[in-house]
């Protein structure tokens, strides 16, 4: 069987050495020494000033909206994971969907201004598949209309834009450390901001709002993570360059073998690096996609229609908002298997089967 993804696991002894300390200290959660160490190690790895290690990427989004005090309408993308939209609704705000760019699949910044009203307070954009948004144009619009900017950078660990971390853009950026991501802590998330005062507020929010044992500074939640998850993050971090390099080789193999296939890859940000988090391809038609998916499934090869369907037309607690490009792309996009343990010969097999479907 070839799954669409598989978690990277470090050598067990790498993880075990952290477990020994956990058992010795009996400090399991509440920002223990490993969680604090992980924050420092990731800051150094990414070359960023501030971050917090939190429960997951979804909680990070909710914390971001809460910390910025957002109300009313938040402009966002319909081409993302459900958490991007549900976090907005969960925090009592209204998601306003703007169509995506057909070539890069990110929110189209040139359509954002038309959606801005007196009720708009922020833009929440996703770096889809780790491909950076047009951060310069989005910030220009935000500055013009006095809006906050949050980036859902769940897929973008290690990505740089114009020589600096993708997490340095916007008021707040979040990242997912879920097991399916190229770098993970089993379950987990990160939240980034350049503003030290905002970071302090987020730190209060993460820990129920506590300001000492008997005082509260903010309305908070339990956004902390455990020492076991921090241990996994610490054990995995040294392998990130090797993981990205292997995924690059697999991606190049797909590109080579599928050069005559009727599908296109998203256009990457010209100033952005690629972490090879996913291998998305937009097929010529939905009919071809379904046939490819079914053919591969018969061989126990599993792909994913990611993201399908459009959030603007299928979320039950929101009005139906058809958007031409998103609706079209969502029907035709497929993510192929991509993970560290995937073999080049397995990539060749997948590509042969896809070309056979197309040519027959």
mmCIF file of C-alpha atoms in Angstrom:
data_model
loop_
_atom_site.group_PDB
_atom_site.id
_atom_site.type_symbol
_atom_site.label_atom_id
_atom_site.label_comp_id
_atom_site.label_asym_id
_atom_site.label_seq_id
_atom_site.Cartn_x
_atom_site.Cartn_y
_atom_site.Cartn_z
ATOM 1 C CA UNK A 1 0.000 0.000 0.000
ATOM 2 C CA UNK A 2 1.145 3.539 -0.797
ATOM 3 C CA UNK A 3 -0.663 6.149 1.349
ATOM 4 C CA UNK A 4 -0.889 9.794 0.364
ATOM 5 C CA UNK A 5 1.323 10.655 3.345
ATOM 6 C CA UNK A 6 3.160 8.977 6.182
ATOM 7 C CA UNK A 7 4.665 10.617 9.285
ATOM 8 C CA UNK A 8 8.416 10.895 9.552
ATOM 9 C CA UNK A 9 9.702 9.212 12.699
ATOM 10 C CA UNK A 10 13.230 9.730 14.017
ATOM 11 C CA UNK A 11 15.330 6.816 15.278
ATOM 12 C CA UNK A 12 13.578 5.584 18.410
ATOM 13 C CA UNK A 13 16.677 6.130 20.520
ATOM 14 C CA UNK A 14 16.544 9.853 19.660
ATOM 15 C CA UNK A 15 13.083 10.043 21.191
ATOM 16 C CA UNK A 16 13.917 7.739 24.094
ATOM 17 C CA UNK A 17 16.640 10.028 25.408
ATOM 18 C CA UNK A 18 14.024 12.752 25.912
ATOM 19 C CA UNK A 19 11.612 10.305 27.539
ATOM 20 C CA UNK A 20 14.208 9.438 30.173
ATOM 21 C CA UNK A 21 14.241 13.058 31.344
ATOM 22 C CA UNK A 22 10.442 13.267 31.366
ATOM 23 C CA UNK A 23 10.196 10.203 33.622
ATOM 24 C CA UNK A 24 12.899 11.547 35.902
ATOM 25 C CA UNK A 25 11.334 15.008 36.280
ATOM 26 C CA UNK A 26 7.687 13.887 36.207
ATOM 27 C CA UNK A 27 6.876 17.235 34.589
ATOM 28 C CA UNK A 28 4.477 16.299 31.819
ATOM 29 C CA UNK A 29 2.861 19.537 30.659
ATOM 30 C CA UNK A 30 2.376 23.235 31.600
ATOM 31 C CA UNK A 31 5.345 24.436 29.522
ATOM 32 C CA UNK A 32 7.960 22.089 30.881
ATOM 33 C CA UNK A 33 11.673 22.297 30.040
ATOM 34 C CA UNK A 34 11.337 20.402 26.751
ATOM 35 C CA UNK A 35 8.533 22.669 25.491
ATOM 36 C CA UNK A 36 10.650 25.712 26.357
ATOM 37 C CA UNK A 37 13.714 24.155 24.730
ATOM 38 C CA UNK A 38 11.734 23.403 21.588
ATOM 39 C CA UNK A 39 10.661 27.032 21.280
ATOM 40 C CA UNK A 40 14.286 28.147 21.480
ATOM 41 C CA UNK A 41 15.495 25.507 19.023
ATOM 42 C CA UNK A 42 12.834 26.350 16.439
ATOM 43 C CA UNK A 43 13.491 30.084 16.812
ATOM 44 C CA UNK A 44 17.151 29.437 16.060
ATOM 45 C CA UNK A 45 16.362 27.073 13.181
ATOM 46 C CA UNK A 46 13.959 29.507 11.514
ATOM 47 C CA UNK A 47 15.833 32.685 12.468
ATOM 48 C CA UNK A 48 12.729 34.369 13.921
ATOM 49 C CA UNK A 49 12.460 36.548 17.036
ATOM 50 C CA UNK A 50 9.301 35.303 18.716
ATOM 51 C CA UNK A 51 7.122 32.180 18.720
ATOM 52 C CA UNK A 52 4.968 30.070 21.002
ATOM 53 C CA UNK A 53 4.530 26.285 20.962
ATOM 54 C CA UNK A 54 0.814 25.515 21.259
ATOM 55 C CA UNK A 55 -1.681 22.659 21.132
ATOM 56 C CA UNK A 56 -2.256 22.668 17.377
ATOM 57 C CA UNK A 57 -2.630 24.945 14.366
ATOM 58 C CA UNK A 58 -6.372 25.373 14.835
ATOM 59 C CA UNK A 59 -5.997 26.650 18.389
ATOM 60 C CA UNK A 60 -3.221 28.932 17.115
ATOM 61 C CA UNK A 61 -5.679 30.489 14.642
ATOM 62 C CA UNK A 62 -8.274 30.994 17.370
ATOM 63 C CA UNK A 63 -5.669 32.562 19.637
ATOM 64 C CA UNK A 64 -4.570 34.894 16.833
ATOM 65 C CA UNK A 65 -8.098 36.167 16.214
ATOM 66 C CA UNK A 66 -8.692 36.604 19.951
ATOM 67 C CA UNK A 67 -5.375 38.351 20.600
ATOM 68 C CA UNK A 68 -5.976 40.861 17.807
ATOM 69 C CA UNK A 69 -9.452 41.610 19.168
ATOM 70 C CA UNK A 70 -11.090 40.997 15.821
ATOM 71 C CA UNK A 71 -14.811 41.466 15.276
ATOM 72 C CA UNK A 72 -17.055 41.602 12.236
ATOM 73 C CA UNK A 73 -15.831 40.373 8.848
ATOM 74 C CA UNK A 74 -12.562 38.638 8.075
ATOM 75 C CA UNK A 75 -11.628 38.235 4.415
ATOM 76 C CA UNK A 76 -10.296 34.763 3.723
ATOM 77 C CA UNK A 77 -9.746 32.053 1.131
ATOM 78 C CA UNK A 78 -12.236 29.295 0.281
ATOM 79 C CA UNK A 79 -9.343 27.062 -0.852
ATOM 80 C CA UNK A 80 -7.919 25.821 2.444
ATOM 81 C CA UNK A 81 -8.483 23.291 5.199
ATOM 82 C CA UNK A 82 -11.737 23.713 7.140
ATOM 83 C CA UNK A 83 -9.876 24.982 10.239
ATOM 84 C CA UNK A 84 -9.083 28.272 8.506
ATOM 85 C CA UNK A 85 -12.783 29.066 8.202
ATOM 86 C CA UNK A 86 -14.052 27.360 11.357
ATOM 87 C CA UNK A 87 -11.607 29.325 13.534
ATOM 88 C CA UNK A 88 -13.119 32.564 12.209
ATOM 89 C CA UNK A 89 -16.662 31.420 12.950
ATOM 90 C CA UNK A 90 -15.663 29.924 16.322
ATOM 91 C CA UNK A 91 -14.392 33.332 17.404
ATOM 92 C CA UNK A 92 -17.669 35.012 16.465
ATOM 93 C CA UNK A 93 -16.497 36.608 13.217
ATOM 94 C CA UNK A 94 -17.815 36.279 9.662
ATOM 95 C CA UNK A 95 -15.678 34.737 6.916
ATOM 96 C CA UNK A 96 -15.884 36.668 3.647
ATOM 97 C CA UNK A 97 -14.583 34.533 0.811
ATOM 98 C CA UNK A 98 -12.481 35.961 -2.014
ATOM 99 C CA UNK A 99 -11.614 33.892 -5.078
ATOM 100 C CA UNK A 100 -8.136 32.468 -5.656
ATOM 101 C CA UNK A 101 -5.519 33.103 -8.300
ATOM 102 C CA UNK A 102 -5.759 30.399 -10.959
ATOM 103 C CA UNK A 103 -1.998 29.995 -11.270
ATOM 104 C CA UNK A 104 -0.735 29.944 -7.667
ATOM 105 C CA UNK A 105 -3.997 28.850 -5.933
ATOM 106 C CA UNK A 106 -3.608 31.422 -3.143
ATOM 107 C CA UNK A 107 -6.148 34.146 -2.402
ATOM 108 C CA UNK A 108 -6.096 36.701 -5.233
ATOM 109 C CA UNK A 109 -4.963 39.973 -3.632
ATOM 110 C CA UNK A 110 -6.332 41.973 -6.565
ATOM 111 C CA UNK A 111 -9.852 40.857 -5.646
ATOM 112 C CA UNK A 112 -9.584 41.655 -1.936
ATOM 113 C CA UNK A 113 -10.373 45.378 -2.033
ATOM 114 C CA UNK A 114 -13.728 44.802 -3.699
ATOM 115 C CA UNK A 115 -14.737 42.691 -0.681
ATOM 116 C CA UNK A 116 -13.753 45.257 1.963
ATOM 117 C CA UNK A 117 -16.579 47.054 3.789
ATOM 118 C CA UNK A 118 -16.887 49.095 6.964
ATOM 119 C CA UNK A 119 -17.308 45.774 8.823
ATOM 120 C CA UNK A 120 -13.985 44.310 7.628
ATOM 121 C CA UNK A 121 -11.336 43.998 10.332
ATOM 122 C CA UNK A 122 -8.751 41.585 8.945
ATOM 123 C CA UNK A 123 -7.426 39.384 6.154
ATOM 124 C CA UNK A 124 -6.719 35.736 6.927
ATOM 125 C CA UNK A 125 -4.815 34.192 4.023
ATOM 126 C CA UNK A 126 -3.389 30.685 3.592
ATOM 127 C CA UNK A 127 0.011 29.901 2.076
ATOM 128 C CA UNK A 128 -1.509 26.994 0.161
ATOM 129 C CA UNK A 129 0.742 23.897 0.023
ATOM 130 C CA UNK A 130 3.456 26.095 1.558
ATOM 131 C CA UNK A 131 3.460 28.390 -1.494
ATOM 132 C CA UNK A 132 3.771 31.963 -0.158
ATOM 133 C CA UNK A 133 0.952 34.404 -0.843
ATOM 134 C CA UNK A 134 1.619 37.752 -2.454
ATOM 135 C CA UNK A 135 2.547 39.097 0.975
ATOM 136 C CA UNK A 136 3.650 42.491 -0.316
ATOM 137 C CA UNK A 137 0.344 43.266 -2.021
ATOM 138 C CA UNK A 138 -1.727 41.941 0.871
ATOM 139 C CA UNK A 139 0.170 44.126 3.336
ATOM 140 C CA UNK A 140 -0.278 47.145 1.074
ATOM 141 C CA UNK A 141 -4.046 46.620 1.092
ATOM 142 C CA UNK A 142 -4.094 46.031 4.850
ATOM 143 C CA UNK A 143 -2.168 49.234 5.519
ATOM 144 C CA UNK A 144 -4.443 51.235 3.226
ATOM 145 C CA UNK A 145 -7.610 50.045 4.994
ATOM 146 C CA UNK A 146 -6.215 49.675 8.527
ATOM 147 C CA UNK A 147 -6.722 45.899 8.614
ATOM 148 C CA UNK A 148 -4.906 43.194 10.540
ATOM 149 C CA UNK A 149 -3.266 40.310 8.658
ATOM 150 C CA UNK A 150 -3.104 36.694 9.819
ATOM 151 C CA UNK A 151 -1.378 34.020 7.767
ATOM 152 C CA UNK A 152 -2.395 30.385 7.986
ATOM 153 C CA UNK A 153 1.062 29.000 7.248
ATOM 154 C CA UNK A 154 0.179 25.467 8.365
ATOM 155 C CA UNK A 155 2.068 24.009 5.376
ATOM 156 C CA UNK A 156 4.968 26.436 5.270
ATOM 157 C CA UNK A 157 7.533 25.318 7.849
ATOM 158 C CA UNK A 158 11.005 26.365 6.697
ATOM 159 C CA UNK A 159 9.784 28.474 3.763
ATOM 160 C CA UNK A 160 11.399 31.845 3.136
ATOM 161 C CA UNK A 161 10.156 34.864 1.190
ATOM 162 C CA UNK A 162 12.641 37.425 -0.078
ATOM 163 C CA UNK A 163 15.329 35.952 2.148
ATOM 164 C CA UNK A 164 13.416 35.919 5.449
ATOM 165 C CA UNK A 165 11.049 33.490 7.128
ATOM 166 C CA UNK A 166 7.521 33.376 5.770
ATOM 167 C CA UNK A 167 6.434 33.649 9.423
ATOM 168 C CA UNK A 168 7.822 37.201 9.590
ATOM 169 C CA UNK A 169 4.919 38.517 7.494
ATOM 170 C CA UNK A 170 1.572 39.742 8.766
ATOM 171 C CA UNK A 171 0.589 40.621 12.328
ATOM 172 C CA UNK A 172 0.465 36.937 13.266
ATOM 173 C CA UNK A 173 1.358 33.721 11.445
ATOM 174 C CA UNK A 174 0.548 30.207 12.556
ATOM 175 C CA UNK A 175 1.993 26.812 11.636
ATOM 176 C CA UNK A 176 0.774 23.266 12.143
ATOM 177 C CA UNK A 177 3.003 20.572 13.629
ATOM 178 C CA UNK A 178 0.481 17.805 12.979
ATOM 179 C CA UNK A 179 1.864 14.348 12.221
ATOM 180 C CA UNK A 180 1.049 14.714 8.513
ATOM 181 C CA UNK A 181 3.321 17.755 8.128
ATOM 182 C CA UNK A 182 6.909 17.478 6.889
ATOM 183 C CA UNK A 183 8.079 18.612 10.344
ATOM 184 C CA UNK A 184 5.875 17.595 13.250
ATOM 185 C CA UNK A 185 5.581 17.044 16.990
ATOM 186 C CA UNK A 186 2.829 14.427 16.677
ATOM 187 C CA UNK A 187 0.223 17.053 17.486
ATOM 188 C CA UNK A 188 1.172 20.676 17.844
ATOM 189 C CA UNK A 189 1.260 24.155 16.452
ATOM 190 C CA UNK A 190 3.277 27.365 16.418
ATOM 191 C CA UNK A 191 2.228 30.989 16.581
ATOM 192 C CA UNK A 192 4.503 33.833 15.459
ATOM 193 C CA UNK A 193 4.470 37.599 15.824
ATOM 194 C CA UNK A 194 7.121 40.313 15.590
ATOM 195 C CA UNK A 195 5.310 42.390 18.240
ATOM 196 C CA UNK A 196 6.618 41.603 21.779
ATOM 197 C CA UNK A 197 3.490 43.032 23.419
ATOM 198 C CA UNK A 198 1.281 40.851 21.246
ATOM 199 C CA UNK A 199 3.478 37.857 22.071
ATOM 200 C CA UNK A 200 2.982 38.540 25.789
ATOM 201 C CA UNK A 201 -0.778 38.682 25.294
ATOM 202 C CA UNK A 202 -0.711 35.397 23.360
ATOM 203 C CA UNK A 203 1.328 33.782 26.140
ATOM 204 C CA UNK A 204 -1.343 34.783 28.656
ATOM 205 C CA UNK A 205 -4.091 33.453 26.380
ATOM 206 C CA UNK A 206 -2.270 30.119 25.988
ATOM 207 C CA UNK A 207 -2.334 29.527 29.746
ATOM 208 C CA UNK A 208 -5.944 30.370 30.745
ATOM 209 C CA UNK A 209 -5.036 34.061 31.054
ATOM 210 C CA UNK A 210 -3.028 33.466 34.248
ATOM 211 C CA UNK A 211 -0.753 36.276 35.419
ATOM 212 C CA UNK A 212 0.721 34.489 38.400
ATOM 213 C CA UNK A 213 -0.949 31.818 40.571
ATOM 214 C CA UNK A 214 -3.874 33.971 41.718
ATOM 215 C CA UNK A 215 -4.348 36.651 39.053
ATOM 216 C CA UNK A 216 -5.563 36.861 35.461
ATOM 217 C CA UNK A 217 -4.454 39.238 32.711
ATOM 218 C CA UNK A 218 -6.549 38.002 29.782
ATOM 219 C CA UNK A 219 -9.419 35.778 28.780
ATOM 220 C CA UNK A 220 -7.531 32.575 28.064
ATOM 221 C CA UNK A 221 -7.802 28.955 27.027
ATOM 222 C CA UNK A 222 -5.669 25.863 27.480
ATOM 223 C CA UNK A 223 -3.413 26.233 24.443
ATOM 224 C CA UNK A 224 -0.372 24.523 25.971
ATOM 225 C CA UNK A 225 1.292 21.367 24.703
ATOM 226 C CA UNK A 226 2.867 18.410 26.479
ATOM 227 C CA UNK A 227 6.454 17.359 27.084
ATOM 228 C CA UNK A 228 5.858 14.205 25.013
ATOM 229 C CA UNK A 229 4.957 16.271 21.970
ATOM 230 C CA UNK A 230 7.862 18.625 22.592
ATOM 231 C CA UNK A 231 10.148 15.585 22.734
ATOM 232 C CA UNK A 232 8.959 14.469 19.317
ATOM 233 C CA UNK A 233 9.522 17.976 17.978
ATOM 234 C CA UNK A 234 13.057 18.074 19.381
ATOM 235 C CA UNK A 235 13.861 14.604 18.056
ATOM 236 C CA UNK A 236 12.595 15.477 14.566
ATOM 237 C CA UNK A 237 14.082 18.948 14.153
ATOM 238 C CA UNK A 238 17.653 17.897 13.226
ATOM 239 C CA UNK A 239 16.273 15.822 10.348
ATOM 240 C CA UNK A 240 14.345 18.651 8.642
ATOM 241 C CA UNK A 241 17.042 19.442 6.024
ATOM 242 C CA UNK A 242 17.259 15.740 5.111
ATOM 243 C CA UNK A 243 13.471 15.463 4.966
ATOM 244 C CA UNK A 244 13.150 18.468 2.648
ATOM 245 C CA UNK A 245 15.960 17.210 0.411
ATOM 246 C CA UNK A 246 14.301 13.794 0.006
ATOM 247 C CA UNK A 247 10.980 15.436 -0.799
ATOM 248 C CA UNK A 248 12.721 17.635 -3.357
ATOM 249 C CA UNK A 249 14.118 14.557 -5.110
ATOM 250 C CA UNK A 250 10.685 12.916 -5.136
ATOM 251 C CA UNK A 251 9.099 16.106 -6.496
ATOM 252 C CA UNK A 252 11.641 16.358 -9.296
ATOM 253 C CA UNK A 253 10.995 12.714 -10.191
ATOM 254 C CA UNK A 254 7.256 13.417 -10.422
ATOM 255 C CA UNK A 255 7.956 16.486 -12.565
ATOM 256 C CA UNK A 256 10.129 14.467 -14.913
ATOM 257 C CA UNK A 257 7.793 11.490 -15.264
ATOM 258 C CA UNK A 258 4.612 13.568 -15.566
ATOM 259 C CA UNK A 259 5.902 16.143 -18.069
ATOM 260 C CA UNK A 260 3.509 14.761 -20.693
ATOM 261 C CA UNK A 261 0.580 14.381 -18.327
ATOM 262 C CA UNK A 262 -2.422 16.667 -18.764
ATOM 263 C CA UNK A 263 -2.082 18.620 -15.547
ATOM 264 C CA UNK A 264 -0.339 21.698 -14.170
ATOM 265 C CA UNK A 265 1.459 22.428 -10.916
ATOM 266 C CA UNK A 266 0.800 25.649 -8.975
ATOM 267 C CA UNK A 267 3.038 28.559 -9.947
ATOM 268 C CA UNK A 268 5.437 29.193 -7.061
ATOM 269 C CA UNK A 269 6.135 32.625 -5.554
ATOM 270 C CA UNK A 270 9.198 33.971 -7.409
ATOM 271 C CA UNK A 271 10.818 35.146 -4.169
ATOM 272 C CA UNK A 272 9.817 32.114 -2.133
ATOM 273 C CA UNK A 273 11.647 28.902 -1.320
ATOM 274 C CA UNK A 274 9.893 25.548 -1.580
ATOM 275 C CA UNK A 275 9.702 23.061 1.303
ATOM 276 C CA UNK A 276 8.048 20.397 -0.915
ATOM 277 C CA UNK A 277 5.284 19.862 1.613
ATOM 278 C CA UNK A 278 2.866 18.481 -1.011
ATOM 279 C CA UNK A 279 2.718 17.434 -4.633
ATOM 280 C CA UNK A 280 -0.471 19.042 -5.989
ATOM 281 C CA UNK A 281 -1.448 18.791 -9.632
ATOM 282 C CA UNK A 282 -4.502 20.342 -11.314
ATOM 283 C CA UNK A 283 -5.764 17.857 -13.885
ATOM 284 C CA UNK A 284 -7.318 18.706 -17.234
ATOM 285 C CA UNK A 285 -10.771 17.600 -16.113
ATOM 286 C CA UNK A 286 -12.629 16.211 -13.115
ATOM 287 C CA UNK A 287 -13.422 13.125 -15.158
ATOM 288 C CA UNK A 288 -9.714 12.412 -15.626
ATOM 289 C CA UNK A 289 -9.123 13.000 -11.917
ATOM 290 C CA UNK A 290 -11.801 10.516 -10.851
ATOM 291 C CA UNK A 291 -10.492 7.893 -13.265
ATOM 292 C CA UNK A 292 -6.909 8.366 -12.044
ATOM 293 C CA UNK A 293 -8.018 8.195 -8.418
ATOM 294 C CA UNK A 294 -10.001 5.001 -8.948
ATOM 295 C CA UNK A 295 -7.227 3.327 -10.955
ATOM 296 C CA UNK A 296 -4.629 4.082 -8.295
ATOM 297 C CA UNK A 297 -6.971 2.949 -5.529
ATOM 298 C CA UNK A 298 -7.300 -0.468 -7.166
ATOM 299 C CA UNK A 299 -3.523 -0.779 -6.806
ATOM 300 C CA UNK A 300 -3.753 0.368 -3.153
ATOM 301 C CA UNK A 301 -2.244 3.747 -3.988
ATOM 302 C CA UNK A 302 -4.085 6.545 -2.237
ATOM 303 C CA UNK A 303 -4.240 10.159 -3.375
ATOM 304 C CA UNK A 304 -6.198 13.057 -1.892
ATOM 305 C CA UNK A 305 -8.512 15.679 -3.340
ATOM 306 C CA UNK A 306 -6.979 18.463 -1.281
ATOM 307 C CA UNK A 307 -8.719 20.926 -1.094
ATOM 308 C CA UNK A 308 -12.111 19.667 -2.205
ATOM 309 C CA UNK A 309 -14.783 20.828 -2.163
ATOM 310 C CA UNK A 310 -14.628 24.617 -1.890
ATOM 311 C CA UNK A 311 -15.280 25.883 1.636
ATOM 312 C CA UNK A 312 -17.457 28.625 0.157
ATOM 313 C CA UNK A 313 -20.035 26.139 -1.102
ATOM 314 C CA UNK A 314 -20.045 23.246 1.364
ATOM 315 C CA UNK A 315 -19.705 24.458 4.956
ATOM 316 C CA UNK A 316 -23.183 23.835 6.454
ATOM 317 C CA UNK A 317 -23.182 26.811 8.825
ATOM 318 C CA UNK A 318 -22.393 29.373 6.081
ATOM 319 C CA UNK A 319 -24.285 30.639 3.028
ATOM 320 C CA UNK A 320 -23.402 29.107 -0.326
ATOM 321 C CA UNK A 321 -20.946 31.422 -2.130
ATOM 322 C CA UNK A 322 -19.966 30.106 -5.572
ATOM 323 C CA UNK A 323 -16.593 31.399 -6.769
ATOM 324 C CA UNK A 324 -15.659 30.608 -10.346
ATOM 325 C CA UNK A 325 -11.948 29.812 -10.081
ATOM 326 C CA UNK A 326 -12.049 28.093 -6.696
ATOM 327 C CA UNK A 327 -14.995 25.919 -7.704
ATOM 328 C CA UNK A 328 -13.231 24.873 -10.907
ATOM 329 C CA UNK A 329 -9.794 24.195 -9.393
ATOM 330 C CA UNK A 330 -11.174 22.350 -6.357
ATOM 331 C CA UNK A 331 -12.841 19.827 -8.670
ATOM 332 C CA UNK A 332 -9.610 19.111 -10.544
ATOM 333 C CA UNK A 333 -6.794 19.250 -7.975
ATOM 334 C CA UNK A 334 -5.139 16.116 -6.651
ATOM 335 C CA UNK A 335 -2.306 15.652 -4.160
ATOM 336 C CA UNK A 336 -0.073 12.679 -4.946
ATOM 337 C CA UNK A 337 1.791 10.559 -2.380
ATOM 338 C CA UNK A 338 4.771 12.418 -0.916
ATOM 339 C CA UNK A 339 6.667 11.449 2.236
ATOM 340 C CA UNK A 340 10.182 10.652 3.396
ATOM 341 C CA UNK A 341 9.941 6.864 3.078
ATOM 342 C CA UNK A 342 8.451 6.982 -0.427
ATOM 343 C CA UNK A 343 10.728 5.306 -2.980
ATOM 344 C CA UNK A 344 11.597 6.725 -6.405
ATOM 345 C CA UNK A 345 10.461 3.449 -7.965
ATOM 346 C CA UNK A 346 7.080 3.899 -6.287
ATOM 347 C CA UNK A 347 6.866 7.373 -7.818
ATOM 348 C CA UNK A 348 7.628 5.801 -11.213
ATOM 349 C CA UNK A 349 4.791 3.308 -10.703
ATOM 350 C CA UNK A 350 2.312 6.041 -9.785
ATOM 351 C CA UNK A 351 3.279 8.075 -12.836
ATOM 352 C CA UNK A 352 3.039 5.076 -15.196
ATOM 353 C CA UNK A 353 -0.464 4.311 -13.978
ATOM 354 C CA UNK A 354 -1.544 7.940 -14.369
ATOM 355 C CA UNK A 355 -0.181 8.149 -17.909
ATOM 356 C CA UNK A 356 -1.852 4.835 -18.788
ATOM 357 C CA UNK A 357 -5.219 6.237 -17.688
ATOM 358 C CA UNK A 358 -4.670 9.391 -19.714
ATOM 359 C CA UNK A 359 -3.485 7.614 -22.855
ATOM 360 C CA UNK A 360 -6.239 5.037 -22.821
#
